Tab-separated table of C-alpha atoms in Angstrom:
chain	number	residue	atom	x	y	z
A	1	UNK	CA	82.371	66.192	61.130
A	2	UNK	CA	84.379	66.667	63.797
A	3	UNK	CA	84.399	70.087	65.981
A	4	UNK	CA	87.513	71.806	67.366
A	5	UNK	CA	86.600	73.756	70.942
A	6	UNK	CA	89.193	75.915	72.403
A	7	UNK	CA	88.789	76.853	75.871
A	8	UNK	CA	90.705	80.293	76.789
A	9	UNK	CA	91.364	81.309	80.358
A	10	UNK	CA	89.510	84.162	81.362
A	11	UNK	CA	91.838	87.260	81.609
A	12	UNK	CA	90.817	90.521	82.810
A	13	UNK	CA	90.666	93.360	79.950
A	14	UNK	CA	91.940	96.858	80.228
A	15	UNK	CA	89.265	99.262	81.479
A	16	UNK	CA	88.012	102.232	79.419
A	17	UNK	CA	87.750	103.941	83.004
A	18	UNK	CA	89.714	101.932	85.710
A	19	UNK	CA	89.228	104.690	88.269
A	20	UNK	CA	85.473	104.172	87.865
A	21	UNK	CA	85.752	100.606	88.434
A	22	UNK	CA	87.506	101.060	91.438
A	23	UNK	CA	85.027	103.729	92.914
A	24	UNK	CA	82.116	101.116	91.705
A	25	UNK	CA	83.746	98.108	93.386
A	26	UNK	CA	84.653	100.151	96.770
A	27	UNK	CA	81.063	101.417	97.009
A	28	UNK	CA	79.658	97.933	96.558
A	29	UNK	CA	81.958	96.247	98.775
A	30	UNK	CA	81.925	98.774	101.811
A	31	UNK	CA	79.403	101.311	103.007
A	32	UNK	CA	80.062	105.050	103.556
A	33	UNK	CA	82.667	105.190	100.813
A	34	UNK	CA	83.936	108.589	99.648
A	35	UNK	CA	83.296	110.163	96.283
A	36	UNK	CA	86.146	110.983	94.064
A	37	UNK	CA	86.397	114.447	92.642
A	38	UNK	CA	88.719	114.895	89.655
A	39	UNK	CA	90.128	118.226	89.365
A	40	UNK	CA	92.681	120.399	87.293
A	41	UNK	CA	94.970	120.607	90.976
A	42	UNK	CA	94.118	119.643	94.392
A	43	UNK	CA	95.894	122.680	95.995
A	44	UNK	CA	93.955	124.486	98.671
A	45	UNK	CA	91.235	121.864	98.943
A	46	UNK	CA	90.827	120.530	102.291
A	47	UNK	CA	93.893	122.339	103.650
A	48	UNK	CA	96.149	120.865	100.853
A	49	UNK	CA	99.685	122.604	100.664
A	50	UNK	CA	103.262	121.738	99.220
A	51	UNK	CA	103.795	118.985	101.895
A	52	UNK	CA	100.565	116.920	100.547
A	53	UNK	CA	100.476	114.582	97.586
A	54	UNK	CA	99.858	116.336	94.500
A	55	UNK	CA	98.166	113.991	92.596
A	56	UNK	CA	95.735	112.497	94.999
A	57	UNK	CA	94.476	113.049	98.725
A	58	UNK	CA	91.770	111.588	101.044
A	59	UNK	CA	90.118	114.220	103.051
A	60	UNK	CA	88.427	112.433	105.861
A	61	UNK	CA	86.365	115.649	107.111
A	62	UNK	CA	84.866	115.758	103.842
A	63	UNK	CA	84.816	112.080	102.999
A	64	UNK	CA	85.934	112.976	99.388
A	65	UNK	CA	89.042	111.523	97.548
A	66	UNK	CA	90.600	114.561	95.558
A	67	UNK	CA	92.252	113.070	92.012
A	68	UNK	CA	94.020	115.372	89.722
A	69	UNK	CA	93.010	115.121	85.903
A	70	UNK	CA	96.738	114.246	84.852
A	71	UNK	CA	96.880	111.583	87.765
A	72	UNK	CA	93.481	110.054	86.362
A	73	UNK	CA	95.252	109.485	82.795
A	74	UNK	CA	98.331	107.441	84.387
A	75	UNK	CA	98.683	104.051	84.183
A	76	UNK	CA	98.880	103.604	87.879
A	77	UNK	CA	95.715	105.406	88.380
A	78	UNK	CA	93.540	102.636	89.680
A	79	UNK	CA	95.892	101.944	92.115
A	80	UNK	CA	96.446	105.479	93.430
A	81	UNK	CA	92.704	105.632	93.790
A	82	UNK	CA	92.559	102.524	95.656
A	83	UNK	CA	95.054	103.068	97.920
A	84	UNK	CA	92.950	106.220	99.008
A	85	UNK	CA	89.950	103.885	99.377
A	86	UNK	CA	91.786	101.758	101.431
A	87	UNK	CA	92.228	104.481	103.980
A	88	UNK	CA	88.670	105.088	103.800
A	89	UNK	CA	87.942	101.874	104.485
A	90	UNK	CA	89.964	101.897	107.733
A	91	UNK	CA	88.768	105.353	108.536
A	92	UNK	CA	84.903	104.653	108.281
A	93	UNK	CA	84.724	101.261	109.693
A	94	UNK	CA	86.943	101.599	112.975
A	95	UNK	CA	90.419	100.496	111.932
A	96	UNK	CA	91.718	104.064	112.313
A	97	UNK	CA	90.239	104.540	115.392
A	98	UNK	CA	91.790	101.441	116.806
A	99	UNK	CA	95.277	102.307	115.198
A	100	UNK	CA	95.233	105.936	116.386
A	101	UNK	CA	94.522	104.382	119.981
A	102	UNK	CA	97.534	102.363	119.667
A	103	UNK	CA	99.788	105.251	118.705
A	104	UNK	CA	98.925	107.078	121.470
A	105	UNK	CA	99.601	104.734	124.125
A	106	UNK	CA	102.955	103.613	122.362
A	107	UNK	CA	104.279	106.628	120.827
A	108	UNK	CA	107.945	105.337	120.811
A	109	UNK	CA	106.405	102.493	118.177
A	110	UNK	CA	104.343	105.159	115.960
A	111	UNK	CA	106.563	104.470	112.864
A	112	UNK	CA	106.161	100.736	113.637
A	113	UNK	CA	102.550	100.925	114.037
A	114	UNK	CA	101.694	103.581	111.145
A	115	UNK	CA	103.878	101.033	108.760
A	116	UNK	CA	101.483	98.128	109.831
A	117	UNK	CA	98.474	100.949	108.806
A	118	UNK	CA	100.072	101.554	105.419
A	119	UNK	CA	100.588	97.714	104.581
A	120	UNK	CA	97.031	97.049	105.155
A	121	UNK	CA	95.854	99.844	103.130
A	122	UNK	CA	97.768	98.648	100.131
A	123	UNK	CA	96.360	95.327	100.692
A	124	UNK	CA	92.692	96.657	100.828
A	125	UNK	CA	94.083	98.240	97.234
A	126	UNK	CA	94.896	94.951	96.137
A	127	UNK	CA	91.456	93.446	97.132
A	128	UNK	CA	89.468	96.658	95.481
A	129	UNK	CA	91.655	95.789	92.429
A	130	UNK	CA	90.658	92.133	92.329
A	131	UNK	CA	86.654	93.091	92.757
A	132	UNK	CA	86.857	95.373	90.252
A	133	UNK	CA	88.319	92.501	87.634
A	134	UNK	CA	91.267	94.744	86.999
A	135	UNK	CA	94.441	93.012	85.716
A	136	UNK	CA	96.876	91.980	88.046
A	137	UNK	CA	99.725	94.017	88.596
A	138	UNK	CA	102.884	94.962	90.591
A	139	UNK	CA	103.814	98.061	92.361
A	140	UNK	CA	107.186	97.896	90.390
A	141	UNK	CA	105.619	98.118	87.229
A	142	UNK	CA	104.936	101.662	87.959
A	143	UNK	CA	107.281	103.243	90.746
A	144	UNK	CA	110.845	102.916	91.881
A	145	UNK	CA	110.217	104.651	95.386
A	146	UNK	CA	107.360	104.687	97.935
A	147	UNK	CA	104.606	106.547	95.845
A	148	UNK	CA	103.002	107.621	99.088
A	149	UNK	CA	105.715	109.212	101.266
A	150	UNK	CA	104.146	112.617	101.586
A	151	UNK	CA	101.023	113.049	103.299
A	152	UNK	CA	98.024	111.909	101.487
A	153	UNK	CA	95.049	111.189	103.834
A	154	UNK	CA	93.546	113.088	106.868
A	155	UNK	CA	91.217	115.558	108.283
A	156	UNK	CA	91.070	119.314	107.156
A	157	UNK	CA	93.751	120.649	107.217
A	158	UNK	CA	95.418	118.005	105.532
A	159	UNK	CA	98.805	119.432	105.694
A	160	UNK	CA	99.060	118.103	109.117
A	161	UNK	CA	98.126	114.851	108.432
A	162	UNK	CA	100.165	111.734	109.108
A	163	UNK	CA	103.545	111.011	107.056
A	164	UNK	CA	105.041	107.668	106.827
A	165	UNK	CA	107.272	106.017	104.041
A	166	UNK	CA	107.657	102.249	103.785
A	167	UNK	CA	109.704	100.146	101.509
A	168	UNK	CA	108.288	99.997	98.059
A	169	UNK	CA	108.647	96.170	98.331
A	170	UNK	CA	106.720	95.938	101.474
A	171	UNK	CA	104.020	97.791	99.848
A	172	UNK	CA	104.018	95.511	97.024
A	173	UNK	CA	104.065	92.584	99.129
A	174	UNK	CA	100.589	93.356	100.671
A	175	UNK	CA	99.091	94.979	97.340
A	176	UNK	CA	99.762	91.208	96.021
A	177	UNK	CA	97.960	89.933	99.020
A	178	UNK	CA	95.282	91.722	98.477
A	179	UNK	CA	95.023	90.926	94.787
A	180	UNK	CA	94.344	87.279	95.778
A	181	UNK	CA	90.961	88.176	96.741
A	182	UNK	CA	90.823	87.218	100.484
A	183	UNK	CA	90.266	90.351	102.585
A	184	UNK	CA	90.731	88.270	105.496
A	185	UNK	CA	94.447	87.897	104.631
A	186	UNK	CA	94.866	91.599	105.008
A	187	UNK	CA	96.174	91.270	108.579
A	188	UNK	CA	99.868	92.421	108.987
A	189	UNK	CA	101.332	92.309	112.069
A	190	UNK	CA	99.093	93.107	115.174
A	191	UNK	CA	96.585	94.687	112.862
A	192	UNK	CA	93.993	92.275	112.181
A	193	UNK	CA	91.395	91.692	109.377
A	194	UNK	CA	88.078	91.285	111.938
A	195	UNK	CA	86.715	94.703	111.504
A	196	UNK	CA	87.545	94.744	107.627
A	197	UNK	CA	85.694	91.420	107.260
A	198	UNK	CA	82.936	92.437	109.239
A	199	UNK	CA	82.313	95.735	107.325
A	200	UNK	CA	82.424	93.978	103.753
A	201	UNK	CA	78.893	93.896	102.362
């Protein structure tokens, strides 16, 4: 009797809770990661006002990511949380301090430098999507413009946090690089990945 064996390529399945998958992946990969608090709204938390993203924000003072219940149910929720974790990785493992030093010494280049920071954050976000075994995605599947053009991370009060907008295509390019699973590749411009790789468990 002949047997027919069919080999199927492994394809990630949609998760029942992709936000939890990202949180688990982040805490497994890096030390000192924030928890995610899901709330009806984030107004008044950590100095949030109308200038702060109304779906998600990372409060570095409390080391907490605030996420609205409505945002948690969105198809792009995993990316939103992974992006916030990207900032947390930078903050908790020295990249943000290095970036701030560069910005203070080169104020005329602040926009460019903050743009590099955001590119690396999206690369880390992609890496966390990969670590969480979530299906590959493109930011253009969910957005037509920069989803993080408003304030979305910083110390209390968040309303004075950094604000920078970059092109969606630039975000997506680095998000795709991160989804390749090589954290060492998350090195846009002069921002190397050395501190990231050193922090990886």
